[in-house]
Amino acid sequence: MDYETAMIKLRGEVCSGIKLGLQNIKTLMEKLGNPQDKLKIIHIAGTNGKGSCTSFVNSALVSQGYKVGMFTSPSIYNFEERIRINNKNIPEDKLIDLMNEVREVAETMEVFSADFELVTAIAFLYFYREKCDFAIMEVGLGGRLDATNVAQNPLITLITSISLDHQQFLGNTIPEIALEKAGIIKENVPLVLYSQSKEAMDSIIGVANSKNSKVILNDLEKIELLENTKNGQIINYKDFKNLKINLLGSHQINNATISLELLEQLRKMGFEISNESIYNGFSSVTWPCRFELVSKNPDFILDGAHNIDGIDKFISNMNFYYKDNKKIGIFGVLADKDYNEMLAKIVPCFDVFLTVRPDSDRAMESKELKERIEKLTEKKVYSFENYQDAINKAIEISKEDDVISAFGSLYFVGEVRNLLGVSDY
């Protein structure tokens, strides 16, 4: 199988899509020798913040000198970046070899594996065979029935903030969604939990208590913000003083502190992680398209805010960092999202709107989105058929002290990042 064919298959054009349920992936992994049971796994679930926490923890452990596998989704530039060791993508030849091996096994099964199941199996095999010291596994969707949850003996689990998203799969209320995320909690395995709403916490802690899982919360009262600029943030948190956080946004402080709590738990388990490694890791961490400043004069911000909680945090950051600047927004929406609530939040924030159609069968046409915005405001709205034209227009109408932002799905902002010529990460 050549690389192009492998990518077609991995993107689901041959394989089936999402299959919630663990029996199929359990069978597949058993046939592959259960490599997930031989790894030290850090399992991370949540609605927003999974990628940032994965990146904080990974960066500190790599800085310490460990060999760290990192499994994330979706990809920004290319498929291989979803499976990394020490920040290097899985090589094409190894990906193809593993793809062939996993598909050959899958073809012997009564039900052929979904694409995410195949990718998860490839990641587990790769990290095991490359003798990773740790494997940080980010949940794809939910938790309880996600393919990554085939790992029944993780070292530690972490759950980030919970909000409404993917309700058709996970439930229509915060407690329902929280229970799905809590499905990654294992018997006698510690859980690090993002301090958040009582309704989410009660559901998760209830599951943890039933499994004798120690719960560690980040203590919001122990956070002291010393500096917050477009160059980064500096905080005091418990024994960590003047800790530089490279990622922007107040929500990243919470993500950083639960990552610190997880690293502290690993220390208590006997793993060597120096303060120096944590300081170096947190100050150098990168995570694309999460309130990412990619160019200046005018500033250009990319943010993968695609649900209401993400939009709230994005707008809060825009109003903090760019309170007095003219704001130009490039975005599109999916017709099956709660776009009315989204627009109610977005319209007051921006001064000019440029609508596009995301590359999805579920996307709203850019002209229709333009018309909906115009019913809500007298501000200027432009509509474009392709991303590059929208980018060009935004730059054309902007001044040096303005801010342009492209936001929405990670697939969309990732493509904008590519069109802007921003290098890989």
Short mmCIF file of C-alpha atoms in Angstrom, two decimals:
data_model
loop_
_atom_site.label_atom_id
_atom_site.label_comp_id
_atom_site.label_asym_id
_atom_site.label_seq_id
_atom_site.Cartn_x
_atom_site.Cartn_y
_atom_site.Cartn_z
CA MET A 1 0.00 0.00 0.00
CA ASP A 2 1.46 3.38 -0.97
CA TYR A 3 1.17 6.53 1.13
CA GLU A 4 -1.73 8.08 -0.80
CA THR A 5 -3.81 4.90 -0.54
CA ALA A 6 -3.05 4.63 3.17
CA MET A 7 -4.24 8.20 3.74
CA ILE A 8 -7.46 7.59 1.83
CA LYS A 9 -8.18 4.56 3.98
CA LEU A 10 -7.24 6.29 7.22
CA ARG A 11 -9.47 9.26 6.44
CA GLY A 12 -12.44 6.98 6.34
CA GLU A 13 -13.15 6.96 2.62
CA VAL A 14 -12.85 3.17 2.70
CA CYS A 15 -13.21 2.49 6.44
CA SER A 16 -16.41 3.18 8.32
CA GLY A 17 -16.68 6.28 10.50
CA ILE A 18 -17.33 6.61 14.22
CA LYS A 19 -18.31 3.44 16.05
CA LEU A 20 -19.02 4.08 19.71
CA GLY A 21 -18.38 0.91 21.68
CA LEU A 22 -15.35 -1.04 22.84
CA GLN A 23 -15.94 -4.63 21.77
CA ASN A 24 -14.51 -4.18 18.28
CA ILE A 25 -11.37 -2.36 19.42
CA LYS A 26 -10.89 -4.91 22.23
CA THR A 27 -10.95 -7.73 19.70
CA LEU A 28 -8.55 -5.88 17.41
CA MET A 29 -6.09 -5.12 20.20
CA GLU A 30 -6.21 -8.72 21.50
CA LYS A 31 -5.25 -9.96 18.04
CA LEU A 32 -2.37 -7.45 18.04
CA GLY A 33 -1.09 -8.64 21.42
CA ASN A 34 -2.61 -5.89 23.58
CA PRO A 35 0.32 -3.44 23.35
CA GLN A 36 -1.75 -0.86 25.28
CA ASP A 37 -1.43 -3.01 28.40
CA LYS A 38 2.37 -2.73 28.23
CA LEU A 39 2.49 1.08 28.13
CA LYS A 40 2.49 3.73 30.87
CA ILE A 41 -0.58 5.59 29.67
CA ILE A 42 -1.75 9.08 30.62
CA HIS A 43 -5.38 9.22 29.47
CA ILE A 44 -6.97 12.64 28.89
CA ALA A 45 -10.66 13.42 28.24
CA GLY A 46 -12.81 16.56 28.29
CA THR A 47 -14.73 18.90 25.99
CA ASN A 48 -12.17 21.68 25.68
CA GLY A 49 -8.53 21.80 26.76
CA LYS A 50 -7.52 18.19 26.05
CA GLY A 51 -4.92 19.19 23.48
CA SER A 52 -3.44 21.96 25.60
CA CYS A 53 -3.10 19.70 28.65
CA THR A 54 -1.60 16.97 26.49
CA SER A 55 0.91 19.48 25.20
CA PHE A 56 1.83 20.86 28.67
CA VAL A 57 2.42 17.38 30.11
CA ASN A 58 4.26 16.17 27.01
CA SER A 59 6.54 19.21 26.92
CA ALA A 60 7.58 18.81 30.58
CA LEU A 61 8.22 15.07 30.26
CA VAL A 62 10.22 15.47 27.05
CA SER A 63 12.22 18.25 28.70
CA GLN A 64 13.03 15.80 31.51
CA GLY A 65 14.50 13.41 28.94
CA TYR A 66 11.70 10.86 28.67
CA LYS A 67 10.58 9.29 25.41
CA VAL A 68 6.96 10.34 25.11
CA GLY A 69 4.30 9.22 22.65
CA MET A 70 1.47 11.67 22.04
CA PHE A 71 -1.82 10.77 20.34
CA THR A 72 -4.11 13.68 19.44
CA SER A 73 -6.86 14.65 17.02
CA PRO A 74 -7.72 16.21 14.69
CA SER A 75 -4.66 17.04 12.60
CA ILE A 76 -3.79 20.54 11.40
CA TYR A 77 -1.35 19.93 8.54
CA ASN A 78 -1.00 16.22 7.92
CA PHE A 79 -2.28 12.99 9.32
CA GLU A 80 1.05 11.90 10.81
CA GLU A 81 1.02 14.71 13.40
CA ARG A 82 -1.70 12.84 15.28
CA ILE A 83 0.88 10.22 16.29
CA ARG A 84 4.12 11.72 17.62
CA ILE A 85 7.11 10.72 19.69
CA ASN A 86 9.06 13.54 21.32
CA ASN A 87 7.28 16.03 19.06
CA LYS A 88 8.22 14.24 15.84
CA ASN A 89 5.53 12.86 13.56
CA ILE A 90 5.38 9.16 12.86
CA PRO A 91 7.44 8.61 9.66
CA GLU A 92 5.44 7.85 6.52
CA ASP A 93 7.06 4.45 6.00
CA LYS A 94 6.31 3.30 9.56
CA LEU A 95 2.75 4.57 9.30
CA ILE A 96 2.20 2.59 6.10
CA ASP A 97 3.77 -0.57 7.54
CA LEU A 98 1.63 -0.37 10.66
CA MET A 99 -1.44 0.45 8.61
CA ASN A 100 -0.92 -2.67 6.52
CA GLU A 101 -0.39 -4.80 9.62
CA VAL A 102 -3.44 -3.48 11.47
CA ARG A 103 -5.73 -3.68 8.45
CA GLU A 104 -4.64 -7.24 7.77
CA VAL A 105 -5.76 -8.17 11.29
CA ALA A 106 -8.95 -6.11 11.02
CA GLU A 107 -9.93 -7.95 7.85
CA THR A 108 -10.08 -11.22 9.82
CA MET A 109 -12.73 -9.80 12.16
CA GLU A 110 -16.46 -10.22 11.84
CA VAL A 111 -16.95 -6.42 11.88
CA PHE A 112 -14.28 -4.32 10.18
CA SER A 113 -12.81 -1.59 12.36
CA ALA A 114 -13.78 2.06 12.13
CA ASP A 115 -11.07 4.46 10.99
CA PHE A 116 -10.50 5.88 14.50
CA GLU A 117 -10.13 2.36 15.87
CA LEU A 118 -7.45 1.63 13.27
CA VAL A 119 -5.58 4.84 14.05
CA THR A 120 -5.76 4.19 17.80
CA ALA A 121 -4.38 0.68 17.29
CA ILE A 122 -1.55 2.05 15.15
CA ALA A 123 -0.64 4.58 17.86
CA PHE A 124 -0.56 1.95 20.61
CA LEU A 125 1.60 -0.38 18.49
CA TYR A 126 3.98 2.39 17.48
CA PHE A 127 4.49 3.69 21.01
CA TYR A 128 5.02 0.16 22.35
CA ARG A 129 7.50 -0.89 19.68
CA GLU A 130 9.43 2.36 20.00
CA LYS A 131 9.71 1.71 23.75
CA CYS A 132 8.11 4.97 24.89
CA ASP A 133 8.42 5.78 28.57
CA PHE A 134 4.94 7.32 28.49
CA ALA A 135 2.02 7.37 26.05
CA ILE A 136 -0.30 10.39 26.37
CA MET A 137 -3.60 9.38 24.80
CA GLU A 138 -6.18 12.06 24.04
CA VAL A 139 -9.77 10.82 23.81
CA GLY A 140 -11.33 11.26 20.38
CA LEU A 141 -14.99 11.56 21.38
CA GLY A 142 -16.54 11.24 24.82
CA GLY A 143 -14.58 8.76 26.88
CA ARG A 144 -16.56 5.74 28.04
CA LEU A 145 -17.00 4.26 24.56
CA ASP A 146 -14.04 5.91 22.85
CA ALA A 147 -11.51 3.58 21.21
CA THR A 148 -8.69 4.92 23.43
CA ASN A 149 -10.60 3.58 26.44
CA VAL A 150 -9.51 0.08 25.48
CA ALA A 151 -6.57 0.93 27.75
CA GLN A 152 -7.80 -0.55 31.02
CA ASN A 153 -4.67 0.04 33.10
CA PRO A 154 -3.63 3.68 32.65
CA LEU A 155 -1.06 5.22 34.93
CA ILE A 156 -3.28 8.24 35.59
CA THR A 157 -6.33 9.94 34.06
CA LEU A 158 -7.21 13.60 33.57
CA ILE A 159 -10.54 15.25 32.72
CA THR A 160 -10.59 18.85 31.50
CA SER A 161 -13.54 21.26 31.32
CA ILE A 162 -16.95 19.87 30.37
CA SER A 163 -19.47 21.71 28.19
CA LEU A 164 -22.15 20.94 25.62
CA ASP A 165 -20.78 19.44 22.41
CA HIS A 166 -21.54 16.35 20.28
CA GLN A 167 -24.87 16.02 22.07
CA GLN A 168 -26.10 13.50 19.49
CA PHE A 169 -23.51 11.07 20.85
CA LEU A 170 -22.91 12.13 24.45
CA GLY A 171 -26.17 13.49 25.88
CA ASN A 172 -28.03 16.78 26.12
CA THR A 173 -27.04 17.88 29.62
CA ILE A 174 -23.77 18.60 31.40
CA PRO A 175 -24.24 15.69 33.88
CA GLU A 176 -24.89 13.27 31.00
CA ILE A 177 -21.81 14.42 29.09
CA ALA A 178 -19.72 14.40 32.28
CA LEU A 179 -20.66 10.76 32.88
CA GLU A 180 -19.47 9.85 29.38
CA LYS A 181 -16.13 11.59 30.03
CA ALA A 182 -15.92 9.89 33.43
CA GLY A 183 -15.92 6.57 31.62
CA ILE A 184 -12.11 6.77 31.44
CA ILE A 185 -11.82 6.57 35.25
CA LYS A 186 -10.38 3.22 36.35
CA GLU A 187 -10.35 1.29 39.60
CA ASN A 188 -7.66 2.60 42.00
CA VAL A 189 -6.18 4.88 39.29
CA PRO A 190 -5.84 8.56 40.32
CA LEU A 191 -7.89 11.19 38.48
CA VAL A 192 -6.83 14.79 38.00
CA LEU A 193 -9.92 16.95 37.48
CA TYR A 194 -10.39 20.51 36.22
CA SER A 195 -12.25 22.60 38.82
CA GLN A 196 -15.56 23.56 37.20
CA SER A 197 -19.34 23.59 37.61
CA LYS A 198 -20.85 21.59 40.47
CA GLU A 199 -23.10 19.62 38.11
CA ALA A 200 -20.11 18.35 36.14
CA MET A 201 -17.95 17.75 39.21
CA ASP A 202 -20.64 15.85 41.11
CA SER A 203 -21.12 13.40 38.24
CA ILE A 204 -17.41 12.78 37.76
CA ILE A 205 -16.49 12.57 41.45
CA GLY A 206 -19.37 10.15 41.99
CA VAL A 207 -17.89 7.78 39.42
CA ALA A 208 -14.39 8.24 40.89
CA ASN A 209 -15.62 7.40 44.40
CA SER A 210 -17.32 4.25 43.14
CA LYS A 211 -14.00 3.11 41.68
CA ASN A 212 -11.83 4.09 44.63
CA SER A 213 -10.08 6.59 42.38
CA LYS A 214 -8.28 9.41 44.21
CA VAL A 215 -9.45 12.78 42.85
CA ILE A 216 -6.97 15.66 42.58
CA LEU A 217 -8.36 19.12 41.76
CA ASN A 218 -6.51 22.22 40.71
CA ASP A 219 -6.95 24.85 43.43
CA LEU A 220 -8.16 28.04 41.75
CA GLU A 221 -7.56 30.06 44.92
CA LYS A 222 -3.85 29.22 44.76
CA ILE A 223 -3.43 30.80 41.32
CA GLU A 224 -1.74 34.21 41.34
CA LEU A 225 -1.53 35.88 37.94
CA LEU A 226 1.61 38.02 37.73
CA GLU A 227 1.62 38.89 34.05
CA ASN A 228 -0.69 38.37 31.08
CA THR A 229 0.40 39.80 27.74
CA LYS A 230 0.52 38.69 24.13
CA ASN A 231 4.03 37.40 24.90
CA GLY A 232 2.70 34.88 27.41
CA GLN A 233 1.56 34.59 31.01
CA ILE A 234 3.40 34.30 34.31
CA ILE A 235 1.80 32.79 37.42
CA ASN A 236 2.48 31.59 40.92
CA TYR A 237 0.80 28.30 41.76
CA LYS A 238 1.49 26.62 45.07
CA ASP A 239 5.26 25.93 45.12
CA PHE A 240 5.75 27.02 41.50
CA LYS A 241 6.79 30.66 41.42
CA ASN A 242 7.12 32.85 38.32
CA LEU A 243 6.04 30.03 36.04
CA LYS A 244 5.92 31.19 32.41
CA ILE A 245 3.08 29.81 30.31
CA ASN A 246 3.60 30.14 26.60
CA LEU A 247 -0.05 29.61 25.59
CA LEU A 248 -2.36 32.63 25.64
CA GLY A 249 -5.74 32.96 27.32
CA SER A 250 -6.97 32.85 30.89
CA HIS A 251 -8.35 29.33 30.38
CA GLN A 252 -4.80 28.13 29.68
CA ILE A 253 -3.88 29.00 33.25
CA ASN A 254 -6.40 26.42 34.44
CA ASN A 255 -5.13 23.92 31.86
CA ALA A 256 -1.59 24.56 33.05
CA THR A 257 -2.47 24.07 36.73
CA ILE A 258 -4.22 20.73 36.21
CA SER A 259 -1.21 19.68 34.15
CA LEU A 260 0.99 20.67 37.09
CA GLU A 261 -1.19 18.57 39.40
CA LEU A 262 -0.81 15.58 37.09
CA LEU A 263 2.97 15.98 36.98
CA GLU A 264 3.03 16.21 40.79
CA GLN A 265 1.14 12.92 40.98
CA LEU A 266 3.68 11.30 38.66
CA ARG A 267 6.41 12.52 41.01
CA LYS A 268 4.60 10.86 43.92
CA MET A 269 4.56 7.64 41.91
CA GLY A 270 8.34 7.79 41.77
CA PHE A 271 8.99 9.36 38.37
CA GLU A 272 11.75 11.94 38.27
CA ILE A 273 10.44 15.27 36.98
CA SER A 274 12.48 18.30 37.97
CA ASN A 275 11.12 21.81 38.42
CA GLU A 276 13.55 22.89 35.72
CA SER A 277 11.93 20.48 33.24
CA ILE A 278 8.49 21.82 34.11
CA TYR A 279 9.59 25.45 33.77
CA ASN A 280 11.33 24.75 30.46
CA GLY A 281 8.46 22.67 29.15
CA PHE A 282 5.68 25.10 30.01
CA SER A 283 7.55 28.14 28.68
CA SER A 284 8.25 26.47 25.33
CA VAL A 285 5.03 24.56 24.73
CA THR A 286 3.23 25.17 21.44
CA TRP A 287 -0.28 24.15 20.44
CA PRO A 288 -1.47 25.51 17.08
CA CYS A 289 -4.81 27.20 16.54
CA ARG A 290 -5.56 27.66 20.24
CA PHE A 291 -5.72 31.46 20.46
CA GLU A 292 -2.49 31.45 18.49
CA LEU A 293 -0.89 34.70 17.41
CA VAL A 294 0.66 33.83 14.04
CA SER A 295 1.63 37.27 12.69
CA LYS A 296 1.74 40.93 13.70
CA ASN A 297 0.92 44.37 12.26
CA PRO A 298 -1.93 43.62 12.07
CA ASP A 299 -2.10 40.80 14.60
CA PHE A 300 -3.60 37.62 13.18
CA ILE A 301 -5.17 35.21 15.68
CA LEU A 302 -6.22 31.62 14.98
CA ASP A 303 -8.58 29.79 17.32
CA GLY A 304 -10.34 26.45 16.99
CA ALA A 305 -13.38 27.62 18.97
CA HIS A 306 -16.25 25.54 17.62
CA ASN A 307 -18.66 25.11 20.55
CA ILE A 308 -20.31 27.58 22.93
CA ASP A 309 -17.80 27.13 25.74
CA GLY A 310 -14.92 27.57 23.30
CA ILE A 311 -16.55 30.67 21.81
CA ASP A 312 -17.02 32.17 25.28
CA LYS A 313 -13.33 31.71 26.09
CA PHE A 314 -12.27 32.99 22.68
CA ILE A 315 -14.36 36.17 22.98
CA SER A 316 -13.15 36.74 26.53
CA ASN A 317 -9.55 36.58 25.29
CA MET A 318 -10.26 38.86 22.33
CA ASN A 319 -11.78 41.45 24.65
CA PHE A 320 -8.87 41.15 27.09
CA TYR A 321 -5.94 41.30 24.68
CA TYR A 322 -7.59 43.56 22.10
CA LYS A 323 -10.05 45.63 24.11
CA ASP A 324 -9.53 48.85 22.14
CA ASN A 325 -8.57 47.40 18.74
CA LYS A 326 -10.75 47.09 15.67
CA LYS A 327 -11.62 43.39 15.33
CA ILE A 328 -12.06 41.66 11.97
CA GLY A 329 -13.47 38.14 12.08
CA ILE A 330 -13.24 35.38 9.47
CA PHE A 331 -15.49 32.42 10.20
CA GLY A 332 -18.05 29.91 9.02
CA VAL A 333 -20.48 27.67 10.86
CA LEU A 334 -21.96 24.21 10.56
CA ALA A 335 -25.71 24.22 10.07
CA ASP A 336 -26.23 21.58 12.76
CA LYS A 337 -24.44 23.59 15.46
CA ASP A 338 -26.25 26.06 17.72
CA TYR A 339 -25.22 28.93 15.47
CA ASN A 340 -27.91 31.33 16.74
CA GLU A 341 -26.41 31.32 20.23
CA MET A 342 -22.94 31.49 18.69
CA LEU A 343 -23.85 34.53 16.59
CA ALA A 344 -25.42 36.26 19.59
CA LYS A 345 -22.00 36.06 21.28
CA ILE A 346 -19.85 36.85 18.24
CA VAL A 347 -21.69 39.82 16.74
CA PRO A 348 -21.05 42.26 19.64
CA CYS A 349 -17.35 41.38 19.72
CA PHE A 350 -16.34 42.07 16.12
CA ASP A 351 -16.44 45.21 13.99
CA VAL A 352 -16.25 43.55 10.56
CA PHE A 353 -17.29 40.05 9.50
CA LEU A 354 -16.02 37.90 6.63
CA THR A 355 -18.05 34.73 6.18
CA VAL A 356 -16.83 31.55 4.49
CA ARG A 357 -18.18 28.07 3.98
CA PRO A 358 -16.27 25.42 5.97
CA ASP A 359 -15.25 22.36 4.00
CA SER A 360 -18.02 20.12 5.30
CA ASP A 361 -21.26 18.64 4.01
CA ARG A 362 -22.89 20.09 7.13
CA ALA A 363 -21.66 23.64 6.49
CA MET A 364 -23.89 26.67 6.11
CA GLU A 365 -23.36 28.58 2.87
CA SER A 366 -21.33 31.74 3.36
CA LYS A 367 -24.03 33.95 1.79
CA GLU A 368 -26.68 32.55 4.12
CA LEU A 369 -24.46 33.21 7.12
CA LYS A 370 -23.87 36.75 5.86
CA GLU A 371 -27.62 37.33 5.65
CA ARG A 372 -28.16 36.01 9.17
CA ILE A 373 -25.50 38.33 10.59
CA GLU A 374 -26.94 41.32 8.72
CA LYS A 375 -30.29 40.72 10.45
CA LEU A 376 -28.51 41.14 13.78
CA THR A 377 -26.27 44.14 13.10
CA GLU A 378 -25.54 47.04 10.80
CA LYS A 379 -21.82 46.27 10.88
CA LYS A 380 -20.10 45.46 7.58
CA VAL A 381 -20.33 41.84 6.45
CA TYR A 382 -18.52 40.28 3.47
CA SER A 383 -19.11 36.83 2.00
CA PHE A 384 -16.48 34.68 0.25
CA GLU A 385 -16.43 31.40 -1.61
CA ASN A 386 -12.86 30.52 -0.64
CA TYR A 387 -10.61 31.08 2.34
CA GLN A 388 -7.80 32.85 0.49
CA ASP A 389 -10.10 35.59 -0.80
CA ALA A 390 -11.37 36.16 2.73
CA ILE A 391 -7.82 36.39 4.07
CA ASN A 392 -6.82 38.83 1.32
CA LYS A 393 -9.84 41.05 2.00
CA ALA A 394 -9.22 41.04 5.75
CA ILE A 395 -5.63 42.16 5.24
CA GLU A 396 -6.72 44.75 2.66
CA ILE A 397 -9.21 46.45 5.01
CA SER A 398 -7.06 46.27 8.13
CA LYS A 399 -4.62 48.72 9.66
CA GLU A 400 -1.48 47.88 11.63
CA ASP A 401 -3.15 48.19 15.03
CA ASP A 402 -6.21 46.13 14.07
CA VAL A 403 -6.61 42.44 14.82
CA ILE A 404 -7.80 39.78 12.38
CA SER A 405 -9.05 36.47 13.69
CA ALA A 406 -10.04 33.26 11.92
CA PHE A 407 -11.97 30.95 14.23
CA GLY A 408 -14.17 27.89 14.10
CA SER A 409 -13.40 24.24 13.42
CA LEU A 410 -9.78 23.15 13.66
CA TYR A 411 -9.95 21.92 10.07
CA PHE A 412 -10.89 25.42 8.92
CA VAL A 413 -8.38 27.38 11.00
CA GLY A 414 -5.71 24.82 10.19
CA GLU A 415 -6.21 25.49 6.50
CA VAL A 416 -6.06 29.24 7.12
CA ARG A 417 -2.81 28.67 9.03
CA ASN A 418 -1.45 26.84 6.02
CA LEU A 419 -2.56 29.56 3.60
CA LEU A 420 -0.83 32.15 5.76
CA GLY A 421 2.40 30.23 5.28
CA VAL A 422 2.90 29.47 8.96
CA SER A 423 5.42 26.65 9.36
CA ASP A 424 4.62 23.28 10.89
CA TYR A 425 5.01 22.89 14.65
#
